[in-house]
Coordinates of C-alpha atoms and ligand atoms in Angstrom, one line a residue:
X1 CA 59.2 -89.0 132.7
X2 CA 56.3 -91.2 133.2
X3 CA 55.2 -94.2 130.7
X4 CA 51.9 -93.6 129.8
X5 CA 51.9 -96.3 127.3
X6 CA 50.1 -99.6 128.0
X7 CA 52.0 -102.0 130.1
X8 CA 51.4 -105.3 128.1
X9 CA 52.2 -108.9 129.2
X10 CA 53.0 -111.5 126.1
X11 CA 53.0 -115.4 126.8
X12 CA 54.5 -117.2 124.9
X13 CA 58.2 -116.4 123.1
X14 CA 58.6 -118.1 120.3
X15 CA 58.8 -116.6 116.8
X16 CA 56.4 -115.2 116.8
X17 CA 55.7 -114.6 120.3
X18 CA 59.5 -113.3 120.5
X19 CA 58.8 -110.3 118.0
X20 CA 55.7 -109.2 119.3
X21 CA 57.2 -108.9 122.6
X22 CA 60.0 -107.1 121.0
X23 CA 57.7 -104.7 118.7
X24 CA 56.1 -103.5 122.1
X25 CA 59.1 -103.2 123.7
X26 CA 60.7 -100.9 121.3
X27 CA 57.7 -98.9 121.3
X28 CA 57.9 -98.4 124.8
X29 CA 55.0 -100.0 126.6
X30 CA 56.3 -101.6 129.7
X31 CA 56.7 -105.6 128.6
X32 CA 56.5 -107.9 130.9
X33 CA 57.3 -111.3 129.1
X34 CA 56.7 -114.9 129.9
X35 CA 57.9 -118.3 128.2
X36 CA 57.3 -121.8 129.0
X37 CA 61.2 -121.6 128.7
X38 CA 62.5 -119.3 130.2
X39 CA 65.7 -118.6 128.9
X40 CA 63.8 -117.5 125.6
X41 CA 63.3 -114.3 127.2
X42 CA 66.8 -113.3 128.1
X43 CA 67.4 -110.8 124.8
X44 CA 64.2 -109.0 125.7
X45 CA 65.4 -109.1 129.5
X46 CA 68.6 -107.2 128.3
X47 CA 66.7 -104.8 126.6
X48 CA 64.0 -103.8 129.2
X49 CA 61.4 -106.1 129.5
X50 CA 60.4 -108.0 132.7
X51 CA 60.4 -111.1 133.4
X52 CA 57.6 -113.2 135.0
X53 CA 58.3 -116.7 137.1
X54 CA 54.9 -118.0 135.8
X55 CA 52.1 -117.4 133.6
X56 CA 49.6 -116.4 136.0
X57 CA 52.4 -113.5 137.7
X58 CA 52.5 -112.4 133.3
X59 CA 48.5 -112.0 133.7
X60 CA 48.4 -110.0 136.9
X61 CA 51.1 -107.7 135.8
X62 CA 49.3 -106.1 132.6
X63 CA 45.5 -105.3 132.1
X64 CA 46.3 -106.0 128.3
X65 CA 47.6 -110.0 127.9
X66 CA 48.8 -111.4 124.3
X67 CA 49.1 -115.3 124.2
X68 CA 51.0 -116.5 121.3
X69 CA 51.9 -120.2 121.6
X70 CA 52.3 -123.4 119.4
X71 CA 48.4 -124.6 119.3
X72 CA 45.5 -124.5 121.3
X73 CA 46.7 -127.2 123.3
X74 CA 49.3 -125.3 124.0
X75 CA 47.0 -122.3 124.9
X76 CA 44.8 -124.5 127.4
X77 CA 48.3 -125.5 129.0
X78 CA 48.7 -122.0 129.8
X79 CA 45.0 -121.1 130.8
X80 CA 44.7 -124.2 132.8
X81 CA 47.8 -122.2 135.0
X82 CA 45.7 -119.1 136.0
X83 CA 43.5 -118.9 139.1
X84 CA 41.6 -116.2 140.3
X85 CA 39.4 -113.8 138.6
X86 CA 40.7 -111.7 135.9
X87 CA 38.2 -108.8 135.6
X88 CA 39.8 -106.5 134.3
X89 CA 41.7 -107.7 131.7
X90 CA 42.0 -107.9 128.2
X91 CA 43.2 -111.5 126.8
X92 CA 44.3 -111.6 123.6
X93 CA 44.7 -115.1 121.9
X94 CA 47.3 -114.8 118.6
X95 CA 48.1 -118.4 118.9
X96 CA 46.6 -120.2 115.5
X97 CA 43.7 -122.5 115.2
X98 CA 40.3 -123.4 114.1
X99 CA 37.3 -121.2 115.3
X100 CA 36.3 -123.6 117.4
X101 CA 38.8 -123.0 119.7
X102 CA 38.2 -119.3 119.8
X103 CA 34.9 -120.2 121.1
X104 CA 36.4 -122.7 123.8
X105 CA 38.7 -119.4 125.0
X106 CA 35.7 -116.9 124.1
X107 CA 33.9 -119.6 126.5
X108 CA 37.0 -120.0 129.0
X109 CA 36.9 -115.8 129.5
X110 CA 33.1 -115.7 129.7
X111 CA 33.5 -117.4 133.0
X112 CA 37.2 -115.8 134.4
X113 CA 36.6 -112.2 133.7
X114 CA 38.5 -110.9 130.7
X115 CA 37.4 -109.4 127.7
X116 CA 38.8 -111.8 125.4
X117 CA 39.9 -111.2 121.2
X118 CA 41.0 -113.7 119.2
X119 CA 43.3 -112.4 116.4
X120 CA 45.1 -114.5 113.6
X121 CA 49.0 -112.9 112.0
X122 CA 48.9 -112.8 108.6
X123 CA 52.5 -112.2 108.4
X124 CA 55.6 -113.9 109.6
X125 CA 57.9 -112.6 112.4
X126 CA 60.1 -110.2 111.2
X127 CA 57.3 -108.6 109.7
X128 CA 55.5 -107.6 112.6
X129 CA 55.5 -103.7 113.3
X130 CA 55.2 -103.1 109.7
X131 CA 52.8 -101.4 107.7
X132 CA 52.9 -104.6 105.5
X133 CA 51.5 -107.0 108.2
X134 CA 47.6 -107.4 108.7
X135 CA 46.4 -109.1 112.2
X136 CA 42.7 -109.4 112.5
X137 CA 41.0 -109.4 115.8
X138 CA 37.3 -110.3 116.4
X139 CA 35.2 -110.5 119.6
X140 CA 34.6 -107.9 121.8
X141 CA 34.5 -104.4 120.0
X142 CA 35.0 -102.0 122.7
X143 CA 38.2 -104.0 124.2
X144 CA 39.6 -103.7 120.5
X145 CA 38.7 -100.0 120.7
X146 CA 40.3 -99.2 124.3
X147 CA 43.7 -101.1 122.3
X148 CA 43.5 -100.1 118.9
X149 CA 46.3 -97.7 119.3
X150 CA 48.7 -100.4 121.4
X151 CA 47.3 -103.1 118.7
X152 CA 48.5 -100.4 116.1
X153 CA 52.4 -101.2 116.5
X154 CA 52.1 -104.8 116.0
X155 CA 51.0 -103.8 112.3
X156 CA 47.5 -103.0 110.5
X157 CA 45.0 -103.8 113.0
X158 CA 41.2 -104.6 112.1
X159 CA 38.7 -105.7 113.6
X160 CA 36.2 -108.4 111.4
X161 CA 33.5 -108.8 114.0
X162 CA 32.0 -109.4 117.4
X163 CA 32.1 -113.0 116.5
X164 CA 35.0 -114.6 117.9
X165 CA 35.1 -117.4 115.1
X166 CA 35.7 -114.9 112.7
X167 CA 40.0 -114.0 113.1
X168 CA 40.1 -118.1 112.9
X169 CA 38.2 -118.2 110.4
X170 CA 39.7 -116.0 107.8
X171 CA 43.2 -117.3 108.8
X172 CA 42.2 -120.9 107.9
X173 CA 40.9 -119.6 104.4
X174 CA 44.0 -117.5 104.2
X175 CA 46.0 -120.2 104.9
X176 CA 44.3 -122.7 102.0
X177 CA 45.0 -119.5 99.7
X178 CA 48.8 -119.5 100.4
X179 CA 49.4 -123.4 100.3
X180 CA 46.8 -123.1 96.8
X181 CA 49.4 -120.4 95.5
X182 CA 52.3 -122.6 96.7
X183 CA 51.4 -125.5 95.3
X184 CA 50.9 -124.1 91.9
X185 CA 53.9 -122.3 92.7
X186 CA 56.1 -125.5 93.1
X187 CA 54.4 -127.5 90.3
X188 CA 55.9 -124.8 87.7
X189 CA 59.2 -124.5 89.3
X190 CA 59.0 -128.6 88.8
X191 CA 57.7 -127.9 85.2
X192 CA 60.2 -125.6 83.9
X193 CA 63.3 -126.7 86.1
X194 CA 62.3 -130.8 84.3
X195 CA 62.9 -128.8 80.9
X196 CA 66.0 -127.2 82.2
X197 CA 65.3 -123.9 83.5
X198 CA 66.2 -122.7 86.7
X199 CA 63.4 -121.8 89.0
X200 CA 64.9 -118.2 89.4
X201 CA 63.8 -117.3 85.9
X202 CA 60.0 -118.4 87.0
X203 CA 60.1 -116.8 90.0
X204 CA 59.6 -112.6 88.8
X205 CA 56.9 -114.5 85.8
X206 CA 54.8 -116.3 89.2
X207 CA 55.1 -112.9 91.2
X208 CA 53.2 -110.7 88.1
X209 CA 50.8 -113.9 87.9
X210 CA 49.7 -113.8 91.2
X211 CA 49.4 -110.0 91.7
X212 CA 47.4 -110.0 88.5
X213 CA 45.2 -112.7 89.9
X214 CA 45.1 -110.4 93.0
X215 CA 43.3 -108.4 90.7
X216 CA 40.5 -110.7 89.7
X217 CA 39.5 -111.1 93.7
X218 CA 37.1 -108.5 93.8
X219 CA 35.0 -108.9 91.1
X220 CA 35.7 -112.5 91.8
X221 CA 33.9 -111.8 95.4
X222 CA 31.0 -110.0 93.8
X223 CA 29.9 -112.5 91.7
X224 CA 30.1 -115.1 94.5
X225 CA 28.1 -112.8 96.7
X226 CA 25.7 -111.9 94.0
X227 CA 25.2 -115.2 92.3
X228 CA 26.2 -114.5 88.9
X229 CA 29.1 -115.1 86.7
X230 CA 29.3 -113.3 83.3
X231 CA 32.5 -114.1 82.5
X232 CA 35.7 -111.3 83.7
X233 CA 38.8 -113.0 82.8
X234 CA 37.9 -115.5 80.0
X235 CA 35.1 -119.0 80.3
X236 CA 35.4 -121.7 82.2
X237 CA 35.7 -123.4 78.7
X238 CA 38.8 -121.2 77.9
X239 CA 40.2 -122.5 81.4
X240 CA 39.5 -125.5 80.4
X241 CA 41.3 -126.0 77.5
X242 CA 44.6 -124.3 79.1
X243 CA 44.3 -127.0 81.9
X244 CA 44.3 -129.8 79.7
X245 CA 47.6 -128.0 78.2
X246 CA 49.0 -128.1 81.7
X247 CA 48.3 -131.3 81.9
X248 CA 49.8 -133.0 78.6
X249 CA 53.0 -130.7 79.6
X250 CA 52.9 -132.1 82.9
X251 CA 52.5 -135.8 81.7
X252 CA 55.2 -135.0 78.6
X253 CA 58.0 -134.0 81.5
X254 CA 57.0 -136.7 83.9
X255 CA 55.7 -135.0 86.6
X256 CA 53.5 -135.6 89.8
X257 CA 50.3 -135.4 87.6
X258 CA 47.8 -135.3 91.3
X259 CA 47.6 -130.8 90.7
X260 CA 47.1 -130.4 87.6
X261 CA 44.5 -133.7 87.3
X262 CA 42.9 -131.9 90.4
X263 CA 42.4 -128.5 88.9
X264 CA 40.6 -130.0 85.7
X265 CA 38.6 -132.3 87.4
X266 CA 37.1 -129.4 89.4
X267 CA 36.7 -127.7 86.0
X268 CA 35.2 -130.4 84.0
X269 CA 32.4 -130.8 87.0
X270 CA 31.5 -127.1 86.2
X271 CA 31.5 -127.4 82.6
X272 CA 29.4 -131.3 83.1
X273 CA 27.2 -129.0 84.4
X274 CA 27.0 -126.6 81.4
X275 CA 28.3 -123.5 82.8
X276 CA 31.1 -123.8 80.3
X277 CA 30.1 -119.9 79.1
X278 CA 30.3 -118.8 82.5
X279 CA 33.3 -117.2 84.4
X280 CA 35.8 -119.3 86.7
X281 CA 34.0 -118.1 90.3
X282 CA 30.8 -120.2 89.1
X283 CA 33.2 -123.1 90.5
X284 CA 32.5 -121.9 94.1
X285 CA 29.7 -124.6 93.9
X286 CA 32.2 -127.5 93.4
X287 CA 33.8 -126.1 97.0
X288 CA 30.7 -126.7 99.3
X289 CA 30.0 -124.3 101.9
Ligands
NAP1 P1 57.3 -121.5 117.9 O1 58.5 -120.7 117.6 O2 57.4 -123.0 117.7 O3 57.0 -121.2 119.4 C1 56.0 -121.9 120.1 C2 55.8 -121.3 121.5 O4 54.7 -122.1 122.2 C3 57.0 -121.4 122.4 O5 57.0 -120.2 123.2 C4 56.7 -122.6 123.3 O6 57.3 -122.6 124.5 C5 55.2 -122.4 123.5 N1 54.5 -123.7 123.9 C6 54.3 -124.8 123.2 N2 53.7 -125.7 123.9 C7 53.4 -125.1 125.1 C8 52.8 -125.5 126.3 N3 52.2 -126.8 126.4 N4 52.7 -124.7 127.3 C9 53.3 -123.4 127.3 N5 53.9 -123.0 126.2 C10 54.0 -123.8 125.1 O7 56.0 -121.0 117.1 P2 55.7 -119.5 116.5 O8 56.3 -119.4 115.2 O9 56.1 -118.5 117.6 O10 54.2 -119.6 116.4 C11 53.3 -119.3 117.5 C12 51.9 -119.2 116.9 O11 51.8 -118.1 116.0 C13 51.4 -120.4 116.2 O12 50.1 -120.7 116.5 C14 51.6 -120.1 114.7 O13 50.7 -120.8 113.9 C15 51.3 -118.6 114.8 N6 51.8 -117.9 113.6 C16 53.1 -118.0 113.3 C17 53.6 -117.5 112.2 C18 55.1 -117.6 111.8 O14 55.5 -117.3 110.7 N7 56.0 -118.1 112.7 C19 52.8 -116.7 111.3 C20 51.5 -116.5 111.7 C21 51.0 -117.1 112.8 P3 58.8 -123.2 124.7 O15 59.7 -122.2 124.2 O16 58.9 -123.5 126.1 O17 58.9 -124.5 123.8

């Protein structure tokens, strides 16, 4: 029978590189793989991918190219391997970085042929082919289009715009959630395990926080965008005096006092600035942008 799915090359097989590879692969699109070192790809060899001896042989083989590597660096070290016109292709860059390097690649294509994407993973690698992993895209719309069903299998695919920055940029302010949520995270594990308690018991307690946080976002995001902040969850003043709470408790137990002093000092700019009655996202201001 023939394969009408998309051949698709991926460069690149690390983690992440190594499941994306092996989420087309069991979906049947002829894979043709490539890795810096080579010996990477020997489990997808063994199950039916193919092989190329060097980057540029993994770009002529499929019209659709995924490059998942370390860092951009790492992405010029590959681009700086290809030669020759790539018309027809579609170049797909997964690898993470600022937006400023999608519009170095955006750049790099504009002048070797290919449609070119940028996409961030927001997900980690065994995650990929599941419903539960989102990878943005941005650039060129139609390429997206022509793919969306290939781009389908490595999880929710969406496209955010015709601007390349735009993948990069909601990784990086994905990412600064994440670490934010960590951070907090860790601090109470500290709190409650320097009073005894095992972090296992705050672990279930910090999952219902968070996903009732989740909850705030989109009013959150309408306020930002509108400009004004009646208050949702409680005042800034009420999130005031909690944070001061956090902070004696944090002091009392003897703990790194730099994330709690950090939190209240953004607060008690907002509230210097009398918008103590307001609701928390009147703080964008103290974030710039
Ligand atoms: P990784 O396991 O460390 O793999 C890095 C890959 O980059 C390897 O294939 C490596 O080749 C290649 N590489 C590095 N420098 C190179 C160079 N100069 N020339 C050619 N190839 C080079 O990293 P990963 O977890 O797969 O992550 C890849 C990208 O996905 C990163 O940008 C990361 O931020 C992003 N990402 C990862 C996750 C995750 O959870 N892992 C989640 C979201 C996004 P060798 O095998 O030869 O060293």
């Amino acid at each position: 029978m023939i394969n009408t799915k998309t051949p698709v090359s991926v460069l690149g097989l690390g983690l992440m590189g190594h499941a994306l590879a092996e989420t087309l692969l069991t979906a049947g699109h002829p894979t043709t793989v490539w890795n810096r070192t080579a010996s990477k790809a020997d489990r997808l060899v063994e199950a039916g991918a193919t092989l190329a001896d060097s980057a540029e042989a993994a770009v002529k083989a499929s019209q659709l190219v995924i490059i998942c590597v370390t860092d951009p660096a790492a992405v010029r070290a590959v681009l700086d391997q290809l030669d020759g016109a790539l018309d027809d292709t579609v170049l797909i860059n997964l690898t993470s970085g600022p937006s400023s390097a999608a519009t170095e690649f955006a750049d790099w294509a504009e002048q070797h042929g290919p449609d070119f994407l940028d996409g961030a993973i927001l997900a980690s690698p065994e995650m990929i082919g599941t419903a539960d992993t989102t990878i943005v895209y941005s650039g060129s719309r139609a390429a997206f289009d022509r793919n969306a069903e290939t781009l389908g299998r490595l999880g929710v695919a969406t496209h955010v715009g015709d601007d390349h920055r735009q993948a990069a940029l909601l990784e990086m302010a994905g990412l600064g959630l994440m670490w934010g949520a960590l951070n907090g995270y860790l601090h109470g594990a500290a709190l409650i395990r320097a009073a005894g308690v095992d972090a296992a018991t705050f672990a279930p307690l910090a999952a219902a926080t968070l996903r009732a946080v989740a909850d705030w976002l989109p009013g959150y995001a309408k306020q930002i965008d509108d400009g004004e902040f009646p208050p949702l969850d409680g005042t800034l003043d009420t999130h005031l005096a909690a944070m001061h709470h956090l902070l004696a408790e944090s002091e009392t137990l003897g703990l790194n006092l730099e994330l709690p002093r950090y939190v209240t000092s953004v607060a008690e700019r907002g509230a210097a600035e009398d918008k103590g009655q307001q609701g928390y996202a009147v703080l964008i201001d103290q974030f710039g942008g």
